[in-house]
JSON list of C-alpha atoms in Angstrom, two decimals:
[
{"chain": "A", "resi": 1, "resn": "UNK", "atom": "CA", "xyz": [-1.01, 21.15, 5.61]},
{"chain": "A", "resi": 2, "resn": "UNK", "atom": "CA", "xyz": [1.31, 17.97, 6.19]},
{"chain": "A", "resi": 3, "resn": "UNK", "atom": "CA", "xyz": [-0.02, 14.91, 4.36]},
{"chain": "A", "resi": 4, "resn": "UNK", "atom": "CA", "xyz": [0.21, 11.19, 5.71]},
{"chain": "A", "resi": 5, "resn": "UNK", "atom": "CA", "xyz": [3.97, 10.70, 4.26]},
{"chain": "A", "resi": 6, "resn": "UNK", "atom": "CA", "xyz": [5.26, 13.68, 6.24]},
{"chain": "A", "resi": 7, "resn": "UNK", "atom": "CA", "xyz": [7.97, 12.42, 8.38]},
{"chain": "A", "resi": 8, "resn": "UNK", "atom": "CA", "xyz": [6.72, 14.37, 11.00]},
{"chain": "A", "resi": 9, "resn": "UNK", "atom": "CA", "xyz": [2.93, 12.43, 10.88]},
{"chain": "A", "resi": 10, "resn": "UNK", "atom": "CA", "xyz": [5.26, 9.35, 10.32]},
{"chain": "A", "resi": 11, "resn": "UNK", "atom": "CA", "xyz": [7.44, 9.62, 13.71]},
{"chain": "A", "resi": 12, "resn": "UNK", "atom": "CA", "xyz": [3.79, 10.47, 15.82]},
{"chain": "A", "resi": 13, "resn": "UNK", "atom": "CA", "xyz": [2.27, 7.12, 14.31]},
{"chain": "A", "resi": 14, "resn": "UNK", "atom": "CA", "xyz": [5.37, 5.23, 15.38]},
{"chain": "A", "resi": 15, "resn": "UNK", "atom": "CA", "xyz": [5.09, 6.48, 19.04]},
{"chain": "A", "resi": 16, "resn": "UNK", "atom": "CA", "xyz": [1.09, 5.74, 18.59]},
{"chain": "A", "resi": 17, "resn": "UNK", "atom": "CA", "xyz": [2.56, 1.94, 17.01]},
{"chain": "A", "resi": 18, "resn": "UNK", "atom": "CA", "xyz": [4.66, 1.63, 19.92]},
{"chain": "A", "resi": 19, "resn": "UNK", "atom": "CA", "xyz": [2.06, 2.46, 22.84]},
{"chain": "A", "resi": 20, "resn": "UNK", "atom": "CA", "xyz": [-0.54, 0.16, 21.19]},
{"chain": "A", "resi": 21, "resn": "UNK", "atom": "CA", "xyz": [2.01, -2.66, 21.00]},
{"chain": "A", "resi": 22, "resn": "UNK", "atom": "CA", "xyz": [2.86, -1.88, 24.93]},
{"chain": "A", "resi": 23, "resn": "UNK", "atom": "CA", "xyz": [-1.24, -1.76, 25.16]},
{"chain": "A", "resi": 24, "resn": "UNK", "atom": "CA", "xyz": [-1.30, -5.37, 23.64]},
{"chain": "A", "resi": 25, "resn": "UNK", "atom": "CA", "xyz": [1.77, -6.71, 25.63]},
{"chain": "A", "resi": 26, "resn": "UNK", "atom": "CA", "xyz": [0.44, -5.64, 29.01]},
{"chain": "A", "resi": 27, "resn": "UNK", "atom": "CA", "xyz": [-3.34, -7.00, 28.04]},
{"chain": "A", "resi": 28, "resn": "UNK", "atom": "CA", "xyz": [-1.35, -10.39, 27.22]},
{"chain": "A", "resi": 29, "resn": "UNK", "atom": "CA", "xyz": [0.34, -10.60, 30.63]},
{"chain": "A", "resi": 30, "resn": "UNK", "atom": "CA", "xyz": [-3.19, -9.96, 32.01]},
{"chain": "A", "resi": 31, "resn": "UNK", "atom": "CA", "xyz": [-4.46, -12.72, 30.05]},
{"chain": "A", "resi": 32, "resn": "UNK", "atom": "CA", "xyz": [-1.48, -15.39, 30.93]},
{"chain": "A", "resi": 33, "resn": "UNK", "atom": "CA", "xyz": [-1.78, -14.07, 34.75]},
{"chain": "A", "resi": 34, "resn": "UNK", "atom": "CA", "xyz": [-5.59, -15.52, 34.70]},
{"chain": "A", "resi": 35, "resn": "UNK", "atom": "CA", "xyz": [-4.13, -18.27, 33.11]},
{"chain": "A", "resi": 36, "resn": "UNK", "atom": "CA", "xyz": [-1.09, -19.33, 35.31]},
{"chain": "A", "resi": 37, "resn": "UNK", "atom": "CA", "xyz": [-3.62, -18.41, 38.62]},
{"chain": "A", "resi": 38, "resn": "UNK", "atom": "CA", "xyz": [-6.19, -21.13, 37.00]},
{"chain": "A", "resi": 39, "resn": "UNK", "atom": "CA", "xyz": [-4.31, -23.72, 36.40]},
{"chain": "A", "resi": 40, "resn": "UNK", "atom": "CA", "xyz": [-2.76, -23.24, 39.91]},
{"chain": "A", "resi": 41, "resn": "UNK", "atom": "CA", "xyz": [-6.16, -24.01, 41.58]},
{"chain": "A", "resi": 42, "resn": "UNK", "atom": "CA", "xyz": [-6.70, -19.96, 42.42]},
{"chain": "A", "resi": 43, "resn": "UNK", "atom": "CA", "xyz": [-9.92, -18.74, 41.82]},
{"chain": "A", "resi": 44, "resn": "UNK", "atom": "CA", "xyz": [-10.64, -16.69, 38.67]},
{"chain": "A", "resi": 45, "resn": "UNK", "atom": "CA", "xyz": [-14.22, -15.88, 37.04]},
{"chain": "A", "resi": 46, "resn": "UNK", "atom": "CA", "xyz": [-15.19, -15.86, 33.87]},
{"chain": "A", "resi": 47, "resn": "UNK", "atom": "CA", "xyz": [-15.89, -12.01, 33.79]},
{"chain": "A", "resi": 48, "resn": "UNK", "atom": "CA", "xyz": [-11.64, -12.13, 34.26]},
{"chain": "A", "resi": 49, "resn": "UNK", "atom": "CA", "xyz": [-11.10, -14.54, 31.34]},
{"chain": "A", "resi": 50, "resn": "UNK", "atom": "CA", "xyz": [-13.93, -12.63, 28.84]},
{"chain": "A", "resi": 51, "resn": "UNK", "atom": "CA", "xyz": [-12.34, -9.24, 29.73]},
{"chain": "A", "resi": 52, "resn": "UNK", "atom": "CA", "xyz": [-8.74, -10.35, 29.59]},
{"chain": "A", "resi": 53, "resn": "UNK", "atom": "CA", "xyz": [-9.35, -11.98, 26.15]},
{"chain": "A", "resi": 54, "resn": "UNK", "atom": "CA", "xyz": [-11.55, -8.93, 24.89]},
{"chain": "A", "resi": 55, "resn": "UNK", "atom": "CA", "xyz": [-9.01, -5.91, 25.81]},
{"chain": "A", "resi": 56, "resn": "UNK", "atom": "CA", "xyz": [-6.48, -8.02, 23.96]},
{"chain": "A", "resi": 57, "resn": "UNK", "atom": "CA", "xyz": [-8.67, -8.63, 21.16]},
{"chain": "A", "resi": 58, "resn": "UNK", "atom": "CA", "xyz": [-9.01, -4.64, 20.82]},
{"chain": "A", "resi": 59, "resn": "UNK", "atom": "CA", "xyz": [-5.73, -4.14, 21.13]},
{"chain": "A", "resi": 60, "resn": "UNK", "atom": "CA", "xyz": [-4.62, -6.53, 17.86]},
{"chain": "A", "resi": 61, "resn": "UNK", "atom": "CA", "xyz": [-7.57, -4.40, 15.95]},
{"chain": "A", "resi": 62, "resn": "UNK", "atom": "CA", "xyz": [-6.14, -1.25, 17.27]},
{"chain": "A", "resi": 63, "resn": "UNK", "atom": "CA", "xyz": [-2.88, -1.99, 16.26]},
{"chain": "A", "resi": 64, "resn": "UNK", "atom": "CA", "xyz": [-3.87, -3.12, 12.74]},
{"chain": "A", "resi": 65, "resn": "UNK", "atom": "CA", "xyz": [-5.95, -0.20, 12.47]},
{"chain": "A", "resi": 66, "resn": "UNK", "atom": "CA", "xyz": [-3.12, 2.08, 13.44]},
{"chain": "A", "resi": 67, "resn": "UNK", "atom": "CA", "xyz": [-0.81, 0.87, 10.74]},
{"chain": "A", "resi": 68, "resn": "UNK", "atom": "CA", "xyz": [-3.92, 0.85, 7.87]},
{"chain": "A", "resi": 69, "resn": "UNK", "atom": "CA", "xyz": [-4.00, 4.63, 8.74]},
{"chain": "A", "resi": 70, "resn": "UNK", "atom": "CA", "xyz": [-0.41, 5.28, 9.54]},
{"chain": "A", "resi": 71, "resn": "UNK", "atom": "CA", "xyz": [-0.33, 3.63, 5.27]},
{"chain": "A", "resi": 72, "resn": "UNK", "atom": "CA", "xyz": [-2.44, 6.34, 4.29]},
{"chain": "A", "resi": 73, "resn": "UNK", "atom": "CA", "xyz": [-3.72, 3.69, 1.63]},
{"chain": "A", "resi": 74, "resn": "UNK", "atom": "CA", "xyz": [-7.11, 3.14, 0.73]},
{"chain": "A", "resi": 75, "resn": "UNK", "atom": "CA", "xyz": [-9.24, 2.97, 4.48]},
{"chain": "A", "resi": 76, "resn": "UNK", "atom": "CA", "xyz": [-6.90, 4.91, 5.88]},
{"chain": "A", "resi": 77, "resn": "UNK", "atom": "CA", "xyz": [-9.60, 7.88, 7.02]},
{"chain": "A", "resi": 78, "resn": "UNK", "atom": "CA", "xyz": [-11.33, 5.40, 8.52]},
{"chain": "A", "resi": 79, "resn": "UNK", "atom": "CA", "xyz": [-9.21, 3.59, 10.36]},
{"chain": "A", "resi": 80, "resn": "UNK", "atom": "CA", "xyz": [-7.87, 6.54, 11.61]},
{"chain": "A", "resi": 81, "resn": "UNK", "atom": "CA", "xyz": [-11.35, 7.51, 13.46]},
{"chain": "A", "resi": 82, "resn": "UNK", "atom": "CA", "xyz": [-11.51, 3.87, 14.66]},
{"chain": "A", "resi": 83, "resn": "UNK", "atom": "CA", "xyz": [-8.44, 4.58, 16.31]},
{"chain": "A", "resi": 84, "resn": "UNK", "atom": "CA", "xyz": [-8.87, 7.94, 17.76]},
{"chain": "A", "resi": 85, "resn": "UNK", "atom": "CA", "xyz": [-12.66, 6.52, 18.75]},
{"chain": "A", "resi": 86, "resn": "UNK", "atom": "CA", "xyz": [-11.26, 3.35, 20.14]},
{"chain": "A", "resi": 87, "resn": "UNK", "atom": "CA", "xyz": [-7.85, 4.93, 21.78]},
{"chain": "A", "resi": 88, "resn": "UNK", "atom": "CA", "xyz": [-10.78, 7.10, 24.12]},
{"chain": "A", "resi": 89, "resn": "UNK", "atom": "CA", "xyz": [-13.55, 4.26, 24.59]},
{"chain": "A", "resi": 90, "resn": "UNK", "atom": "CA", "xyz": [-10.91, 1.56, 25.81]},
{"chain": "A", "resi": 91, "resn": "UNK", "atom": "CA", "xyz": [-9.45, 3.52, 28.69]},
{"chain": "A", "resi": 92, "resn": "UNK", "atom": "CA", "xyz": [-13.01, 4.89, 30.12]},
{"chain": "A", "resi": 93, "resn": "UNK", "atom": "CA", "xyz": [-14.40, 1.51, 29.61]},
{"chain": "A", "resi": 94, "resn": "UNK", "atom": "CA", "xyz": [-11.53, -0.05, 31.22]},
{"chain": "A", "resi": 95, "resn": "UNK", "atom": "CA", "xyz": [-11.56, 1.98, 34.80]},
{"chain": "A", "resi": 96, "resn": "UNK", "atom": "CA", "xyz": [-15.39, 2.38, 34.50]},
{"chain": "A", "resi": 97, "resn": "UNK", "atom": "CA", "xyz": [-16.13, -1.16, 34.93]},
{"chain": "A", "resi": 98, "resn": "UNK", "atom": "CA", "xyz": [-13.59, -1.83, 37.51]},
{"chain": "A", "resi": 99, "resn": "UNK", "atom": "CA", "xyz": [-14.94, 1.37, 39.62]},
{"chain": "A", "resi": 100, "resn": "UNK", "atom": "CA", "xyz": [-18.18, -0.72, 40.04]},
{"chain": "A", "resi": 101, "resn": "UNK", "atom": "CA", "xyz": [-17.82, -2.39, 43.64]},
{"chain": "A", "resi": 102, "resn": "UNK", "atom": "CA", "xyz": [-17.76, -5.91, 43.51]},
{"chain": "A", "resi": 103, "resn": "UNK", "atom": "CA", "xyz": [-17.43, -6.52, 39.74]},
{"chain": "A", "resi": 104, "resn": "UNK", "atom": "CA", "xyz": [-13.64, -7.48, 39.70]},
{"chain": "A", "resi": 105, "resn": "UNK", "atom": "CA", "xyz": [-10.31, -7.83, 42.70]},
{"chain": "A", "resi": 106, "resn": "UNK", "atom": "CA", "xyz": [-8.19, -5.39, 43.01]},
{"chain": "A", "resi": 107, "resn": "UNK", "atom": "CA", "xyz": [-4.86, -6.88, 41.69]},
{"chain": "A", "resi": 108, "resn": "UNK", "atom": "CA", "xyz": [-7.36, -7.28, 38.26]},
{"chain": "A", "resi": 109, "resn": "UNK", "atom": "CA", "xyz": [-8.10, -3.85, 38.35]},
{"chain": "A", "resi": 110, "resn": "UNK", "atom": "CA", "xyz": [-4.97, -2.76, 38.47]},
{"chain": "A", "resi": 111, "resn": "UNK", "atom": "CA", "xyz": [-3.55, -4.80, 35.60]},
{"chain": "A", "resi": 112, "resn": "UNK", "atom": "CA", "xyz": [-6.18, -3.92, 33.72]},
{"chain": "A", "resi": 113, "resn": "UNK", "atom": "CA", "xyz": [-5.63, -0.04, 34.48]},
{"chain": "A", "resi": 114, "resn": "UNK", "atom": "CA", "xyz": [-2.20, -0.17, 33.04]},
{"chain": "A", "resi": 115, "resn": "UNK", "atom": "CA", "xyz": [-3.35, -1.50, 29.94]},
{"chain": "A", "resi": 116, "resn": "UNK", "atom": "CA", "xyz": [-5.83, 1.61, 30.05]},
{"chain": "A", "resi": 117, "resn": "UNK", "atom": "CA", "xyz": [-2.89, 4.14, 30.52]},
{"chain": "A", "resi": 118, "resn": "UNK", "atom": "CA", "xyz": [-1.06, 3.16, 27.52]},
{"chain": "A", "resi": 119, "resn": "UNK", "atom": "CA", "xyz": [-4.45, 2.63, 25.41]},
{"chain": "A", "resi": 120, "resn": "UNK", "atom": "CA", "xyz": [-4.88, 6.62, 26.30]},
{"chain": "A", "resi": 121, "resn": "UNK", "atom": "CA", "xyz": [-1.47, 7.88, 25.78]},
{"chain": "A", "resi": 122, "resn": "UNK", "atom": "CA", "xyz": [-2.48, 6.83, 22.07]},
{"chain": "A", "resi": 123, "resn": "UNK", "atom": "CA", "xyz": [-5.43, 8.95, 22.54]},
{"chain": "A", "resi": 124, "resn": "UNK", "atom": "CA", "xyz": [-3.61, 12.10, 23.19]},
{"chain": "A", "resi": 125, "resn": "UNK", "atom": "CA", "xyz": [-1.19, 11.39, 19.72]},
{"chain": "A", "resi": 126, "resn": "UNK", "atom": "CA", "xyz": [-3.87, 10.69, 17.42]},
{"chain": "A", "resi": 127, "resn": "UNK", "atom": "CA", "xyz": [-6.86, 13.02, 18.75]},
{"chain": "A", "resi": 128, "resn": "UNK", "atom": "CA", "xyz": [-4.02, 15.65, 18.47]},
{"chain": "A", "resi": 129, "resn": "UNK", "atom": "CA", "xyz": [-4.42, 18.76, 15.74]},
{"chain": "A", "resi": 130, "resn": "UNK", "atom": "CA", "xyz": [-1.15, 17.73, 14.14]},
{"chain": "A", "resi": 131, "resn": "UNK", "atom": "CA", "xyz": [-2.45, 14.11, 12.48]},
{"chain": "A", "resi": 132, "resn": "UNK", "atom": "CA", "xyz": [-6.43, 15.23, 12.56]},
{"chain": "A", "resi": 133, "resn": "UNK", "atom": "CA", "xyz": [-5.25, 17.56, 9.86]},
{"chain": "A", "resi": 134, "resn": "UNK", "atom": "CA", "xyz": [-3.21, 15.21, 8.09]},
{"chain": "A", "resi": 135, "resn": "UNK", "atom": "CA", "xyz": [-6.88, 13.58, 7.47]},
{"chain": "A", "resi": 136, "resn": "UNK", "atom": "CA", "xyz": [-9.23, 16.28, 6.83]},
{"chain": "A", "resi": 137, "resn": "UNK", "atom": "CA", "xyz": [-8.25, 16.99, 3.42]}
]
């Protein structure tokens, strides 16, 4: 079994580093689009500035979280399933609330859904046999 300092658990938390940082990035430019369209007179609910502020929120605990587990220092097991738990949640959450008719506009939705695409590409890495082995010991 490969423990946390294996270079090979090492390189797949650097790709899962890198995708939450993209997940954060693109949740920012969501958040400073609803920004830029408010102060320019354009209509924007609150529902857009809560959401856009929340999926950036998780995304700076994600990203902490991923590097308290990627440490393998004390917390690191549980971090580790608050990643893999939140890496799955995010994305449904994400495209399940825009699905509902009415709730959001489209150009919203789609924003939003890229955030959700990188948020589960970390999914795949960390729910993957490889680093759920480096933790069960």
């Amino acid at each position: 079994m490969e423990t946390i300092n294996h270079p090979g658990i090492q390189r797949a938390f650097g790709k899962a580093k890198i995708l939450v940082a993209v997940y954060g990035a693109l949740s920012a430019a969501v958040l400073i689009t609803v920004a830029i369209l408010a102060i320019t007179g354009h209509t924007v609910t609150s529902f857009m500035w809560g959401r856009s502020a929340g999926v950036l929120a998780s995304a700076a605990v994600t990203y902490w979280l991923t590097v308290l587990a990627a440490r393998g220092a004390r917390g690191a097991r549980g971090a580790f399933l608050r990643v893999r738990i939140i890496s799955i949640v995010m994305p449904v959450a994400i495209i399940g609330v825009d699905l509902i008719p009415g709730v959001t506009t489209a150009w919203f939705a789609m924003l939003q859904a890229t955030c959700a695409l990188a948020i589960a590409a970390v999914a795949f890495i960390v729910n993957g046999s490889r680093l759920r082995a480096a933790f069960s010991g």
